[in-house]
Short mmCIF file of C-alpha atoms and ligand atoms in Angstrom, two decimals:
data_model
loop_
_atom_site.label_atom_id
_atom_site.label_comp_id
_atom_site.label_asym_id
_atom_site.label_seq_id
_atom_site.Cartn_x
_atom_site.Cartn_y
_atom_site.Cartn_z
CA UNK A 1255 -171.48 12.99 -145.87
CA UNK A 1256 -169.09 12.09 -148.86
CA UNK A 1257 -167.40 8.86 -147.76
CA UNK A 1258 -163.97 7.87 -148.52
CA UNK A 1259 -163.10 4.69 -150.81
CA UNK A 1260 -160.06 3.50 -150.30
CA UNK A 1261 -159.00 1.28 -153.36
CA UNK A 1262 -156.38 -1.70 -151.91
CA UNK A 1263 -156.60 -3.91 -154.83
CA UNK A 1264 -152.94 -5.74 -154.80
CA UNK A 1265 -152.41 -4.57 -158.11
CA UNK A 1266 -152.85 -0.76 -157.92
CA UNK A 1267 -150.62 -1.11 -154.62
CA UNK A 1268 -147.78 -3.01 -156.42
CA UNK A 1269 -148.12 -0.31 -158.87
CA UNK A 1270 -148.11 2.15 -156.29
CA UNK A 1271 -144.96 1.26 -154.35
CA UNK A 1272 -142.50 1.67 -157.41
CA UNK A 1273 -144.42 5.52 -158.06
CA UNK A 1274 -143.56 6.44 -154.77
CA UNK A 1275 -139.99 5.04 -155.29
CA UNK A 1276 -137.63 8.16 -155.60
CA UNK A 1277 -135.92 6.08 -157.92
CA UNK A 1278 -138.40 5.66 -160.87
CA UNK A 1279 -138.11 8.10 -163.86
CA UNK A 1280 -140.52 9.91 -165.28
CA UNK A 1281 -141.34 7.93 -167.96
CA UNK A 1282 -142.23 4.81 -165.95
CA UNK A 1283 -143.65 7.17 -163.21
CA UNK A 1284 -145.49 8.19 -166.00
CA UNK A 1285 -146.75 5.01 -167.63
CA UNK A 1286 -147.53 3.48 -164.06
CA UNK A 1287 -149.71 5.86 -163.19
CA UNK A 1288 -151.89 5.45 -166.18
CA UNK A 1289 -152.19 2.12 -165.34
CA UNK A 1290 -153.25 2.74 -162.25
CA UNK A 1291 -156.02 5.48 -163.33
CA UNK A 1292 -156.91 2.78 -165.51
CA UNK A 1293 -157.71 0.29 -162.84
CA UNK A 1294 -159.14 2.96 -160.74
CA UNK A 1295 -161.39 3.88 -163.07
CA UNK A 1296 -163.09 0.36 -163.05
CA UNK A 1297 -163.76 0.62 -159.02
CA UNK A 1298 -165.18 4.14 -159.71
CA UNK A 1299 -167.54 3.53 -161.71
CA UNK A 1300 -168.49 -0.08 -159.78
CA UNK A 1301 -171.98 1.79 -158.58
CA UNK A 1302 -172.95 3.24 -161.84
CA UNK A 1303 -176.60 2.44 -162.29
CA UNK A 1304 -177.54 -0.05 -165.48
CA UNK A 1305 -180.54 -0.62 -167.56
CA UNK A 1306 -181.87 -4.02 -168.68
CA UNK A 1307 -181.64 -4.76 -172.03
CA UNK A 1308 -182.58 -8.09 -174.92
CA UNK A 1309 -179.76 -8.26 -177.27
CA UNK A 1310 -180.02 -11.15 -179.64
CA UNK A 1311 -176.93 -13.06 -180.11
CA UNK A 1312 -176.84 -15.98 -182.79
CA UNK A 1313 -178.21 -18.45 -180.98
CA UNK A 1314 -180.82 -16.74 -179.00
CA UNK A 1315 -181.89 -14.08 -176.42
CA UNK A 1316 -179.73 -12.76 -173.59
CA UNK A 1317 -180.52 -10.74 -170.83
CA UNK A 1318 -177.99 -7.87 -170.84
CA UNK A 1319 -177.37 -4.70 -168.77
CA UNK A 1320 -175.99 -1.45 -169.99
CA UNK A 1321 -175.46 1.65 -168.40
CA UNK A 1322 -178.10 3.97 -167.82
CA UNK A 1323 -178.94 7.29 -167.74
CA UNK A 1324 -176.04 9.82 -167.64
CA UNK A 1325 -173.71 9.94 -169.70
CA UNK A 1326 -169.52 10.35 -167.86
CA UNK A 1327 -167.37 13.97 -167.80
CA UNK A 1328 -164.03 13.31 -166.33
CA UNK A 1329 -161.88 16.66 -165.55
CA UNK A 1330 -158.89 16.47 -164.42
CA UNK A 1331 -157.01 19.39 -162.73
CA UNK A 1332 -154.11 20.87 -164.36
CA UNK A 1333 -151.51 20.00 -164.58
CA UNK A 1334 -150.79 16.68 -162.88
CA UNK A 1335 -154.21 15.55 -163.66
CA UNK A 1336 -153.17 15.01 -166.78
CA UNK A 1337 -151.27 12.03 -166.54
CA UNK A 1338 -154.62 10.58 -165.50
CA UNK A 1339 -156.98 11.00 -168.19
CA UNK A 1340 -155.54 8.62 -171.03
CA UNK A 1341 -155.64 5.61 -168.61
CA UNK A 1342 -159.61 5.82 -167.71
CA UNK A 1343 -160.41 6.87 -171.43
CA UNK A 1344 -159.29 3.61 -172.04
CA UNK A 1345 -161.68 2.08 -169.79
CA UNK A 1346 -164.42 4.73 -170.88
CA UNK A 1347 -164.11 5.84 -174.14
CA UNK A 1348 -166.79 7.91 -174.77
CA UNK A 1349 -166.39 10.45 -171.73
CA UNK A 1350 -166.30 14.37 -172.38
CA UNK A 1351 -163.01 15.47 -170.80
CA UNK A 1352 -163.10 19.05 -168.97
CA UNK A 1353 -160.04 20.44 -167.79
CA UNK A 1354 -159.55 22.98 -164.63
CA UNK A 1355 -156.36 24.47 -164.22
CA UNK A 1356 -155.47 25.11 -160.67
CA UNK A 1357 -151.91 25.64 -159.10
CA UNK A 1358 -150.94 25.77 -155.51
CA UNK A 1359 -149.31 29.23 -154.53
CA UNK A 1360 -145.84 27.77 -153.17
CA UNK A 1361 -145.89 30.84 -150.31
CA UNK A 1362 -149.20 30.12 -149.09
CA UNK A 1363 -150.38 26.99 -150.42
CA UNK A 1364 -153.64 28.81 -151.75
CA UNK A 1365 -155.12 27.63 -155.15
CA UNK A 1366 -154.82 29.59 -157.93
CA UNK A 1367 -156.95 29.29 -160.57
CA UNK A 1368 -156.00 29.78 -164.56
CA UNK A 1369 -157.77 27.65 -166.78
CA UNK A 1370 -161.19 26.34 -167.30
CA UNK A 1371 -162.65 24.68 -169.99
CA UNK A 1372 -165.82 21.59 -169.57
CA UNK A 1373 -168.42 20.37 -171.56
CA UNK A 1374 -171.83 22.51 -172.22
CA UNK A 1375 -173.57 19.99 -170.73
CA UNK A 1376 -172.27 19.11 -167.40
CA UNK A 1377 -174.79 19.14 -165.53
CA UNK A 1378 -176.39 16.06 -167.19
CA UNK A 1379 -173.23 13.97 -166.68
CA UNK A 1380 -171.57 11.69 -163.88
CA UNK A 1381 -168.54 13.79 -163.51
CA UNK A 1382 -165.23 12.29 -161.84
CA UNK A 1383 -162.58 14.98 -161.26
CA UNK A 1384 -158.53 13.61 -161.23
CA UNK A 1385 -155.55 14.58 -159.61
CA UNK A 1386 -152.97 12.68 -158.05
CA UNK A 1387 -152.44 14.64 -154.99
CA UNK A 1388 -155.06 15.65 -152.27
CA UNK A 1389 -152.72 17.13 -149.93
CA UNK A 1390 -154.16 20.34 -148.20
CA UNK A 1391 -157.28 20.02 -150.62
CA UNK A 1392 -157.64 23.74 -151.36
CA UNK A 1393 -157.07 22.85 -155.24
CA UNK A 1394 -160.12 20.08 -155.06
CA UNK A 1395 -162.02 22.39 -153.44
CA UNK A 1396 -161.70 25.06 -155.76
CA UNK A 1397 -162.06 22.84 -158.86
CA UNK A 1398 -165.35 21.66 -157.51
CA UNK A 1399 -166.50 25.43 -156.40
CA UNK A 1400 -165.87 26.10 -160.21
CA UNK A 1401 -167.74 22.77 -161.33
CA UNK A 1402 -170.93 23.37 -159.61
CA UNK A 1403 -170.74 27.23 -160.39
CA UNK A 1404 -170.76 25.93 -164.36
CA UNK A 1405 -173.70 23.76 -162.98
CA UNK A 1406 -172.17 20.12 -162.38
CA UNK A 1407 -173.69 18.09 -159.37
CA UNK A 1408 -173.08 14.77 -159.71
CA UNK A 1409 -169.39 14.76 -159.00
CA UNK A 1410 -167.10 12.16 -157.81
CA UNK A 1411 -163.13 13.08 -156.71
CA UNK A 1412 -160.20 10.22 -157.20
CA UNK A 1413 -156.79 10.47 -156.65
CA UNK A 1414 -153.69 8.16 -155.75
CA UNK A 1415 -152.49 9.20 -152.23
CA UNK A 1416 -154.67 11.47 -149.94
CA UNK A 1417 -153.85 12.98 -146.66
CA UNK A 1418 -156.02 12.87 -143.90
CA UNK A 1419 -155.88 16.84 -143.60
CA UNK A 1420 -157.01 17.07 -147.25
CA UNK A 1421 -159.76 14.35 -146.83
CA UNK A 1422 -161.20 16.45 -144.21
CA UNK A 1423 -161.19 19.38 -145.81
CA UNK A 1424 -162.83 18.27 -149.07
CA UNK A 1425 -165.64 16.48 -147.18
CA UNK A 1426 -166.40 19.39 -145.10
CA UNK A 1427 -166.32 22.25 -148.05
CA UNK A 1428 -168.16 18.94 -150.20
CA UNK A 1429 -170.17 16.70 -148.33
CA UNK A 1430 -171.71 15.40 -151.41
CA UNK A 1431 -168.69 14.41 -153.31
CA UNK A 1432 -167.26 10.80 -152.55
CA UNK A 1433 -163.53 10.73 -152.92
CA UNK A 1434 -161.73 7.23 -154.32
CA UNK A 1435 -158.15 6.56 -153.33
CA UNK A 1436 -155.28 4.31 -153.70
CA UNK A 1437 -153.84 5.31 -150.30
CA UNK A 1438 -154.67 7.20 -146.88
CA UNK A 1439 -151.06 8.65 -145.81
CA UNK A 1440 -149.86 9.77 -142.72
CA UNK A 1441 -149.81 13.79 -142.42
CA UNK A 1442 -148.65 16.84 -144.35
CA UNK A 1443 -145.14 18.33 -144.17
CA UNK A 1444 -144.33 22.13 -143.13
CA UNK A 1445 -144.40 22.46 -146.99
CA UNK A 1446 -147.86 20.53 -147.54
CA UNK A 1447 -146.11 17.86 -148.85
CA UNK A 1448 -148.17 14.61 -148.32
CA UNK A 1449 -146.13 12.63 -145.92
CA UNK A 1450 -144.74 10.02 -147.51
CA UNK A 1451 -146.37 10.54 -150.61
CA UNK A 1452 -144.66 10.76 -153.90
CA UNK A 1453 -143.00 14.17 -153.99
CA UNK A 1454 -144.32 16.70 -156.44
CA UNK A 1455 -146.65 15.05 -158.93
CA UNK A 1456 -146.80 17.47 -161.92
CA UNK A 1457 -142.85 17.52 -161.37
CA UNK A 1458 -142.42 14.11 -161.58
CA UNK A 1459 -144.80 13.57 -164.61
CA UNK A 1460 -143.09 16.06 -166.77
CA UNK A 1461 -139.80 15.98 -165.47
CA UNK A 1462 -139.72 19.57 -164.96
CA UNK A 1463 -137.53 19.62 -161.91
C1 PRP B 2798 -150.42 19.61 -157.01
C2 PRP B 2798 -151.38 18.45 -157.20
C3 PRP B 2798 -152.68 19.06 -156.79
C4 PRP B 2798 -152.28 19.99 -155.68
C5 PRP B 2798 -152.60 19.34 -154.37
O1 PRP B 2798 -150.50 20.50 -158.04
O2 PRP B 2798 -151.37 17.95 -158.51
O3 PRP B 2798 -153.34 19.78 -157.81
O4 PRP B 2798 -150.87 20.17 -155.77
O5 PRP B 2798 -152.34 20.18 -153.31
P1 PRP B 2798 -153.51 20.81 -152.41
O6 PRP B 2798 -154.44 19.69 -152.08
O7 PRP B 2798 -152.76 21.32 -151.23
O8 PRP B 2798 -154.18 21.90 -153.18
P2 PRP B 2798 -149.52 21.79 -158.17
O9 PRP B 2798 -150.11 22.96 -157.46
O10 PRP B 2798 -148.15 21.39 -157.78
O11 PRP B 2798 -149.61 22.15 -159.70
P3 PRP B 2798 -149.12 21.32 -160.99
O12 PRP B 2798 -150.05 20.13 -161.12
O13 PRP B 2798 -149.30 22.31 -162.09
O14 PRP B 2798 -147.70 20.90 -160.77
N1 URA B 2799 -148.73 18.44 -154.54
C1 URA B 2799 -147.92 17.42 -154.89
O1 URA B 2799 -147.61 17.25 -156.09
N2 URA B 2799 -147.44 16.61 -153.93
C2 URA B 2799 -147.77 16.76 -152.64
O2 URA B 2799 -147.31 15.98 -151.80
C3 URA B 2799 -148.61 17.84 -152.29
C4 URA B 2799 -149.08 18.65 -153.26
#
């Protein structure tokens, strides 16, 4: 079964706190949570396997460790997802970025799907799929349907604030997908609006409302 990472570092829950402040504007909304992908990032990749290496520095031989094997896709799901991706290429550089574009159908809170583009070669990557919101999880479902369709397997979900509803849901539809959060809320709304959550993410990014 996927399990559930809940990331309570004091610093991405400082951060945290002023994003789900009605009061911030977009562009610190916007700049905070960069930061927190950012410092995300590093607890998402904590279990990435590494290789030993020699590297010889100037005054002799060190044992070193680098990481192994596959190389990182990160994808993040249109649009809010977005607002993630600068903040962990920071951390990892040399990632492939895919990019999924789902929406959630306001009448029936299906997800729609519009857009997909990812790397040829996803299936030899570690691949670590963004969006802020996991709410009823029928977009981070989707996204991963279309992921492994394209041939992806190793794949990892993060957001900021999950629902217990969407949690569910995602680990049932994809047991083998671990999900990373900054916070476990209380419920969804009559709107599937996480409860408190932060409103509408892609909104909030972009100021479009
Ligand atoms: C938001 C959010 C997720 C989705 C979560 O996107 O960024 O993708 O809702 O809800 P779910 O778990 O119930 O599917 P939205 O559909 O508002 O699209 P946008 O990012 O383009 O604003
Ligand atoms: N999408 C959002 O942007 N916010 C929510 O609370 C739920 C879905």
């Amino acid at each position: 079964m996927g399990r559930l990472y809940v990331i309570d570092h004091p610093l991405i829950q400082h951060k945290l706190a002023i994003i789900r402040d009605v009061n911030t504007g977009a562009k610190e909304f916007r700049e905070l949570v960069d930061e927190v992908a950012m410092l995300m990032a590093y607890e998402v990749t904590r279990n990435l396997p590494l290789t030993d290496i020699q590297v010889q520095t100037p005054v002799g031989m060190a044992q070193c460790s680098v990481i192994s094997g596959k190389k990182i896709g990160l994808i993040p799901i249109l649009r809010a997802g977005l607002g993630m991706v600068s903040g962990m290429l920071r951390l990892i550089p040399t990632a492939r970025v895919g990019h999924i574009g789902v929406y959630r159908d306001p009448e029936t809170l299906q997800p729609v799907e519009y857009y997909c583009k990812l790397p040829p070669d996803i299936a030899e990557r570690d691949l670590i799929v963004v969006d802020p919101m996991l709410a009823t999880g029928g977009s981070a479902i989707a996204s991963i349907n279309f992921i492994k369709q394209k041939g992806g397997t190793n794949i990892r979900f993060m957001c900021l604030i999950a629902s217990p509803e969407g949690v569910a849901a995602l680990k049932k539809a994809h047991p083998d997908v671990d999900i990373y959060t900054a916070a476990l809320d209380e419920c969804l709304n009559d709107h599937g609006y996480i409860v408190p959550g932060l409103g509408d993410a892609g909104d909030r990014l972009f100021g479009t409302k």
